[in-house]
Amino acid sequence: MADRPEPAEIRWHAFLSHSSRDRQAVARIQRFLERYRLPDGSHLRVYRDETDIAGGELPDQLRSALSHSGCLVVCCSPAAAASRWVAREIDAFRQLAPQRPLVPVLLAGETPANLPPPLRGDELRLSDLRGRLPASLLWGKRRAELVRVLAKVAGIDFRLLLPLDRRRRRRNLLIAAAAVAVGLGAAASIPVEAWDDVTPPRARVFGCDTLDDGIALFDLNEPQAIKNIVSVHRNALGGGSPRAARLADVLPRGRLLPGGVSDAIGQRCRGSRRDWVGEPEPGVCVRLSESEQLGDFADPMGGGQAPWTDVSVGGRSALLERFWSRIDPASWQDYGTRQHPSDGLPVAASGNDLWLGFPASEFSRGGLWHSADAGANWQASQRITDVRSVRQLAIGLVVAGRRDGELGFFVRREGDFERLQAPGKGDQLEVCGELDGQPVLRADRRIYRRTTAPWWRTRIA
């Protein structure tokens, strides 16, 4: 018992473990679980990793996601049974969260050959989702099996949830039929806001940002483990073609990076290799460095003192009451081998307005800092944490992060942040920039641009 890990805080209702060969069917399961409105009005949070690594140990981010998941949904198929990666995830989950349930679902093949080795011999209730999943989303046995999986993930009695689901589907179909019959002719040409998927064909985008010549998309090259050489689609949405480049040669506007990443910007902004430097606007240098002033901290070992962070904007320095140890690039081991845009610290500038974001880490919830006087004074937002990206757009300041613990895109209006109704599914969210005054966002590996279109062209989620 002494070696059993303490249960971690649950951030995800479920972790989907699967083979990359089954990604399309698993993506449909994820959409069903996340879009389903539970009886209390809430929605599930589901973690699905798209990394495809043949061997080696589980990365730290996957072990962290497993330890913070309420259950493990194992998508079983012949490909999953042959995947050492799936087997490692099952073993790691049992080690990290031994009291939390496993939920196996059958996607293809015959039992027991389609079960990963760690599940063979276990007496587990198998949910059968074999066949064409899209046809099962309305009625029938597979719909009931999907609801059964959802009930296990949500911790709801299946015998209570299934009748509620059937009544809801009948009611929704009747409402939809009535609405279509009444408004079809009148509303056919009414323009509404929509989000177009503008991802370049065959691109696997893992980052985006605004450069001097337009929006750039960073496309993951093969092999996937090498992320410091990418295909860069410069001015991608304006017809730019991809080319191979080092990210140090295509420094993003919306990020601060360690000074050693780009010698050119490090020299212009007079930063050392250890400082964080960047140019959120041309000619505006922002630099973070270790302060000589100390702050008090408390921890289970008794606490002590540690340096704060100095922030310099165009030669004007100010104190940021955030411990330097939490953002010191020296703590980022093997940075050079995994460098990509989302590794930097989010930054945005517009005139005298400056914004600094910090992602969540093992020791911090991250946060958002604002200066309204060109960097002379800084204040932390009390509602926004775990900032993935921040940018000043025509519609206002847009942040990809968490508001009161909820992950998504948020726009600042009248001094407060409200949710931006955008395609924010998944864990990787980023504000790319804007075209013709309309925001461009990244959700996982897809790029979306807001537009207007007749209602019949929009997709009902």
XYZ file of C-alpha atoms in Angstrom:
461
model
C 0.000 0.000 0.000
C 2.898 2.384 0.598
C 3.777 2.298 -3.134
C 0.228 3.029 -4.326
C 0.013 6.607 -5.711
C -2.323 9.125 -4.172
C -5.418 9.753 -6.345
C -4.941 12.841 -8.532
C -7.502 15.559 -9.096
C -9.908 14.614 -11.896
C -9.706 17.053 -14.815
C -11.048 14.733 -17.524
C -14.084 12.508 -17.237
C -12.464 9.993 -19.608
C -9.209 9.203 -21.409
C -9.707 7.530 -24.810
C -7.047 4.874 -25.418
C -6.951 3.715 -29.034
C -4.857 2.772 -32.044
C -4.233 5.517 -34.590
C -5.782 3.253 -37.229
C -9.152 3.666 -35.477
C -8.909 7.468 -35.153
C -12.029 8.232 -37.238
C -14.350 5.961 -35.241
C -12.809 7.157 -31.962
C -13.271 10.810 -32.983
C -16.999 10.124 -33.457
C -17.191 8.579 -29.977
C -15.414 11.629 -28.518
C -17.803 14.036 -30.256
C -20.797 12.073 -28.953
C -19.516 12.085 -25.357
C -18.544 15.778 -25.374
C -21.655 17.118 -27.104
C -24.140 15.123 -25.031
C -25.982 17.313 -22.541
C -26.311 15.438 -19.253
C -29.483 15.650 -17.143
C -27.943 18.404 -15.005
C -27.073 20.449 -18.112
C -23.302 19.818 -17.976
C -21.008 18.234 -20.573
C -18.217 15.678 -20.334
C -14.528 16.506 -20.786
C -12.729 13.821 -22.797
C -8.989 13.489 -23.487
C -7.960 11.923 -26.792
C -4.275 11.816 -27.717
C -3.393 11.842 -31.425
C 0.290 11.087 -30.962
C 1.364 8.013 -32.921
C 4.607 6.686 -31.410
C 5.676 3.128 -32.081
C 7.705 2.527 -28.933
C 9.378 4.029 -25.904
C 7.987 5.199 -22.596
C 4.786 7.185 -22.133
C 5.460 10.954 -22.369
C 4.918 12.958 -19.200
C 1.862 14.732 -20.629
C 0.121 11.395 -21.260
C 0.911 10.078 -17.769
C -0.421 13.341 -16.341
C -3.628 13.079 -18.404
C -4.097 9.444 -17.318
C -3.652 10.295 -13.641
C -6.192 13.143 -13.934
C -8.860 11.087 -15.779
C -11.920 9.644 -14.083
C -11.925 6.492 -16.211
C -10.099 4.864 -19.135
C -12.187 4.077 -22.233
C -10.281 1.385 -24.177
C -11.294 1.226 -27.866
C -10.751 -2.435 -28.772
C -9.929 -3.681 -32.264
C -7.320 -5.887 -33.909
C -5.131 -2.787 -34.347
C -5.517 -1.851 -30.672
C -4.729 -5.425 -29.600
C -1.448 -5.249 -31.531
C -0.557 -1.785 -30.224
C 2.055 -1.729 -27.458
C 1.087 1.926 -26.944
C -2.480 1.000 -25.905
C -1.174 -1.702 -23.583
C 1.196 0.785 -21.916
C -1.663 3.246 -21.373
C -3.772 0.534 -19.704
C -0.904 -0.533 -17.440
C -0.074 3.090 -16.562
C -3.717 3.889 -15.731
C -3.982 0.889 -13.439
C -0.814 1.991 -11.695
C -1.728 5.698 -11.440
C -5.448 5.347 -10.667
C -6.097 1.758 -9.499
C -9.539 2.544 -8.065
C -10.922 4.158 -11.225
C -12.850 2.103 -13.791
C -11.858 0.810 -17.229
C -14.572 0.939 -19.895
C -13.772 -1.310 -22.906
C -15.696 -0.768 -26.155
C -15.529 -3.013 -29.222
C -14.885 -1.267 -32.540
C -13.930 -4.195 -34.775
C -12.818 -7.826 -34.761
C -13.847 -10.780 -32.670
C -13.358 -11.280 -28.940
C -10.924 -12.071 -27.364
C -8.503 -11.474 -30.277
C -9.492 -7.792 -30.460
C -8.742 -7.153 -26.776
C -5.381 -5.634 -25.759
C -3.370 -8.182 -23.737
C -3.829 -6.414 -20.343
C -7.621 -6.855 -20.652
C -7.682 -10.538 -21.567
C -8.952 -12.647 -18.732
C -10.663 -9.717 -16.982
C -14.389 -9.895 -16.365
C -15.413 -6.582 -17.898
C -18.706 -5.484 -19.454
C -17.962 -4.917 -23.162
C -19.959 -2.309 -25.070
C -20.382 -3.413 -28.685
C -20.011 -0.499 -31.135
C -18.978 -2.590 -34.119
C -20.452 -1.540 -37.426
C -21.146 1.860 -38.990
C -21.170 4.285 -36.070
C -22.865 7.246 -37.849
C -26.009 5.169 -38.395
C -26.118 4.339 -34.690
C -26.295 7.920 -33.454
C -30.097 8.148 -33.832
C -31.735 4.883 -32.814
C -31.102 1.201 -32.309
C -28.848 -1.082 -30.337
C -25.616 0.811 -30.998
C -27.200 4.056 -29.810
C -28.105 2.276 -26.572
C -24.521 1.003 -26.271
C -23.181 4.528 -26.765
C -25.498 5.760 -24.021
C -24.263 2.891 -21.821
C -20.663 4.037 -22.315
C -21.666 7.627 -21.566
C -23.467 6.540 -18.395
C -20.346 4.731 -17.147
C -18.145 7.750 -17.873
C -20.580 10.172 -16.230
C -21.351 7.909 -13.259
C -25.114 7.797 -14.025
C -27.392 4.757 -13.756
C -27.847 3.473 -17.328
C -31.387 2.293 -16.538
C -32.348 5.880 -15.743
C -30.405 7.531 -18.567
C -31.609 5.397 -21.496
C -35.358 6.263 -21.150
C -34.432 9.954 -20.759
C -32.316 9.739 -23.897
C -35.103 8.177 -25.932
C -37.632 10.788 -24.831
C -35.151 13.574 -25.596
C -34.465 12.227 -29.109
C -38.199 11.990 -29.905
C -38.799 15.494 -28.562
C -35.843 16.962 -30.461
C -36.955 15.336 -33.722
C -40.482 16.689 -33.329
C -39.186 20.166 -32.507
C -36.738 20.087 -35.411
C -39.414 18.918 -37.863
C -41.797 21.657 -36.743
C -39.114 24.331 -36.918
C -38.060 23.271 -40.414
C -41.640 23.209 -41.648
C -42.387 26.705 -40.307
C -39.177 28.527 -41.127
C -37.627 26.796 -44.130
C -38.797 29.204 -46.791
C -38.312 32.431 -44.829
C -34.929 31.605 -43.352
C -33.269 30.039 -46.383
C -31.285 33.162 -47.235
C -30.771 34.715 -43.772
C -27.041 35.038 -43.138
C -25.736 33.733 -39.812
C -22.321 33.511 -38.231
C -20.457 30.316 -39.023
C -16.973 28.864 -38.791
C -15.321 27.543 -41.947
C -12.710 24.810 -41.695
C -9.871 26.322 -43.754
C -7.164 23.774 -42.907
C -4.894 23.216 -45.947
C -5.312 19.772 -47.542
C -3.282 17.002 -45.909
C -1.848 19.443 -43.339
C -1.380 18.356 -39.718
C -1.245 21.792 -38.127
C 0.193 21.973 -34.607
C 0.715 25.752 -34.378
C -0.249 29.062 -35.938
C 0.583 32.736 -35.537
C 0.672 36.121 -37.225
C 3.874 37.027 -39.040
C 4.801 40.223 -40.875
C 3.391 38.878 -44.148
C 0.185 37.270 -42.872
C -0.957 34.230 -40.928
C 1.436 31.277 -40.807
C 0.507 27.668 -40.083
C 3.106 25.244 -38.743
C 2.660 21.822 -40.305
C 4.047 18.716 -38.607
C 6.622 16.945 -40.788
C 7.553 13.298 -40.620
C 8.851 11.792 -38.466
C 6.463 13.188 -35.907
C 8.994 13.139 -33.083
C 11.056 15.908 -34.771
C 9.247 19.201 -34.176
C 11.951 21.794 -34.659
C 11.851 21.371 -38.463
C 8.405 22.073 -39.889
C 6.589 23.047 -43.060
C 5.633 26.696 -42.731
C 2.592 27.877 -44.678
C 3.356 31.619 -44.815
C 0.262 33.725 -45.448
C -1.410 30.339 -45.697
C -4.995 31.534 -46.046
C -3.930 33.987 -48.751
C -2.481 31.315 -50.995
C 0.981 30.827 -49.540
C 2.700 27.522 -50.255
C 4.463 25.418 -47.595
C 8.221 25.297 -47.280
C 10.625 23.635 -44.856
C 12.078 25.960 -42.220
C 13.463 26.090 -38.715
C 11.121 27.795 -36.283
C 14.000 29.974 -35.112
C 13.905 31.555 -38.584
C 10.157 32.149 -38.453
C 9.774 33.704 -35.018
C 6.089 34.033 -34.086
C 4.677 37.429 -33.120
C 2.410 36.066 -30.413
C 5.039 34.296 -28.290
C 7.995 35.060 -26.059
C 10.757 32.486 -26.517
C 14.048 31.935 -24.681
C 16.699 34.301 -26.026
C 18.847 31.421 -27.231
C 16.195 30.296 -29.733
C 16.742 33.275 -32.045
C 20.034 35.142 -31.807
C 18.715 37.963 -33.982
C 15.807 38.926 -31.736
C 17.934 38.268 -28.653
C 20.423 40.891 -29.839
C 17.746 43.404 -30.871
C 16.007 43.111 -27.527
C 19.272 42.910 -25.560
C 18.306 39.658 -23.909
C 20.536 36.904 -22.628
C 20.073 33.282 -23.640
C 18.188 32.734 -20.383
C 15.723 35.626 -20.815
C 12.337 35.347 -22.511
C 12.196 37.746 -25.474
C 9.809 38.602 -28.291
C 8.311 41.312 -30.503
C 4.508 41.217 -30.265
C 4.541 44.284 -32.526
C 7.372 45.264 -34.902
C 9.914 47.313 -32.972
C 8.324 46.615 -29.563
C 10.624 44.375 -27.531
C 9.291 42.520 -24.484
C 11.804 40.777 -22.233
C 11.346 38.729 -19.055
C 14.303 38.126 -16.741
C 15.078 37.074 -13.183
C 14.550 39.903 -10.676
C 16.875 40.791 -7.839
C 13.829 41.303 -5.598
C 12.630 38.331 -3.588
C 9.149 37.228 -2.600
C 7.949 34.908 0.149
C 6.399 31.548 -0.678
C 4.920 28.763 1.411
C 5.018 25.032 0.758
C 4.703 21.820 2.827
C 8.438 22.005 3.625
C 8.076 25.372 5.332
C 8.475 27.888 2.498
C 11.145 30.481 1.920
C 12.048 33.201 -0.562
C 12.507 33.185 -4.334
C 13.130 35.836 -7.023
C 10.237 37.609 -8.717
C 10.273 38.331 -12.480
C 11.301 41.580 -14.161
C 9.499 42.590 -17.352
C 11.062 45.121 -19.701
C 9.167 46.824 -22.533
C 11.258 49.063 -24.761
C 13.750 49.767 -21.969
C 11.069 50.435 -19.311
C 11.312 47.874 -16.503
C 8.662 46.812 -13.998
C 8.231 44.086 -11.410
C 5.972 41.104 -12.089
C 5.043 39.368 -8.845
C 5.333 35.916 -10.330
C 8.150 33.610 -9.240
C 10.877 33.343 -11.870
C 11.359 29.656 -11.097
C 7.935 28.943 -12.627
C 8.878 30.362 -16.040
C 12.668 29.961 -16.094
C 13.601 28.295 -19.422
C 16.458 26.495 -17.646
C 13.770 24.236 -16.158
C 12.652 23.226 -19.667
C 14.838 20.218 -20.232
C 15.804 19.262 -23.817
C 14.014 22.378 -25.093
C 15.839 22.377 -28.415
C 14.543 18.964 -29.476
C 10.881 19.756 -28.905
C 10.694 23.397 -29.862
C 7.482 24.602 -31.475
C 5.389 27.805 -31.231
C 3.106 26.699 -28.428
C 6.168 26.165 -26.199
C 6.519 29.944 -25.809
C 4.754 32.365 -23.463
C 1.684 34.040 -25.033
C 1.991 37.817 -25.519
C -0.123 40.481 -27.229
C 0.320 44.222 -27.734
C -1.815 47.049 -29.079
C -0.591 50.562 -28.392
C -0.081 50.930 -24.636
C -2.092 47.765 -23.918
C 0.107 44.740 -23.211
C -0.947 41.226 -22.194
C 1.199 38.341 -20.918
C -0.100 34.790 -20.578
C 1.229 31.781 -18.685
C 0.095 28.171 -19.322
C -0.637 25.870 -16.419
C 2.184 23.699 -15.114
C 2.732 21.124 -12.399
C 3.237 23.902 -9.851
C 0.978 26.691 -11.137
C -2.460 27.302 -12.657
C -0.943 29.861 -15.025
C -2.605 33.212 -15.539
C -3.056 36.418 -17.530
C -1.337 39.742 -16.768
C -2.265 43.168 -18.162
C -0.498 46.507 -18.448
C -2.463 49.536 -19.650
C 0.529 51.894 -19.555
C 3.064 50.289 -21.923
C 4.597 48.022 -19.265
C 5.003 50.417 -16.323
C 2.525 48.530 -14.091
C 1.017 45.056 -14.264
C -2.113 43.442 -12.816
C -3.209 39.797 -12.884
C -6.653 38.727 -14.083
C -8.593 36.932 -11.355
C -10.718 34.783 -13.690
C -8.382 33.652 -16.470
C -5.848 30.827 -15.929
C -3.913 28.319 -18.055
C -3.455 30.732 -20.962
C -2.596 28.923 -24.219
C -2.748 31.962 -26.527
C -3.753 35.643 -26.450
C -4.202 38.192 -29.226
C -5.714 41.616 -29.887
C -8.273 41.302 -32.726
C -10.877 43.598 -34.210
C -13.576 41.979 -32.045
C -11.465 42.586 -28.895
C -8.867 40.684 -26.890
C -9.294 36.951 -27.518
C -7.785 34.410 -25.096
C -7.470 30.651 -25.407
C -7.376 29.379 -21.837
C -9.591 28.732 -18.831
C -12.199 31.047 -17.354
C -13.227 29.875 -13.897
C -11.743 26.466 -14.789
C -13.617 26.142 -18.119
C -11.377 25.638 -21.172
C -12.250 27.520 -24.357
C -11.954 30.749 -26.319
C -12.962 33.972 -24.522
C -13.293 37.567 -25.735
C -12.892 40.583 -23.452
C -15.774 43.033 -23.597
C -16.431 45.892 -21.168
C -13.675 44.739 -18.841
C -14.857 41.117 -18.510
C -14.369 37.893 -20.441
C -17.243 36.121 -22.138
C -17.181 32.871 -24.070
C -16.633 33.114 -27.813
C -18.909 30.647 -29.550
C -16.197 28.924 -31.550
C -15.168 25.362 -32.464
C -13.159 24.887 -29.261
C -13.239 21.113 -28.953
C -10.048 19.438 -27.786
C -7.226 20.453 -25.501
C -5.035 22.377 -27.959
C -6.531 25.825 -28.580
C -4.784 28.796 -30.192
C -5.688 32.245 -31.516
C -3.976 32.541 -34.917
C -4.939 36.099 -35.886
C -7.540 37.602 -38.197
C -8.377 38.072 -41.873
C -10.630 40.910 -43.037
C -11.537 41.633 -39.426
C -12.669 38.044 -38.720
C -10.856 35.843 -36.167
C -8.901 32.743 -37.215
C -8.559 30.024 -34.554
C -6.907 26.626 -34.162
C -8.633 23.761 -32.338
C -6.283 20.783 -32.148
C -5.059 20.323 -35.755
C -7.862 22.159 -37.577
C -7.975 25.852 -38.554
C -11.282 27.752 -38.465
C -12.196 31.213 -39.768
C -15.363 33.026 -38.749
C -17.608 34.009 -41.623
C -21.271 34.473 -42.517
C -23.311 32.055 -44.596
C -26.950 31.107 -45.255
C -28.287 29.016 -42.431
C -28.667 25.935 -44.626
C -24.901 25.882 -45.169
C -24.072 25.886 -41.467
C -23.443 22.658 -39.618
C -25.618 21.924 -36.617
C -23.372 20.638 -33.803
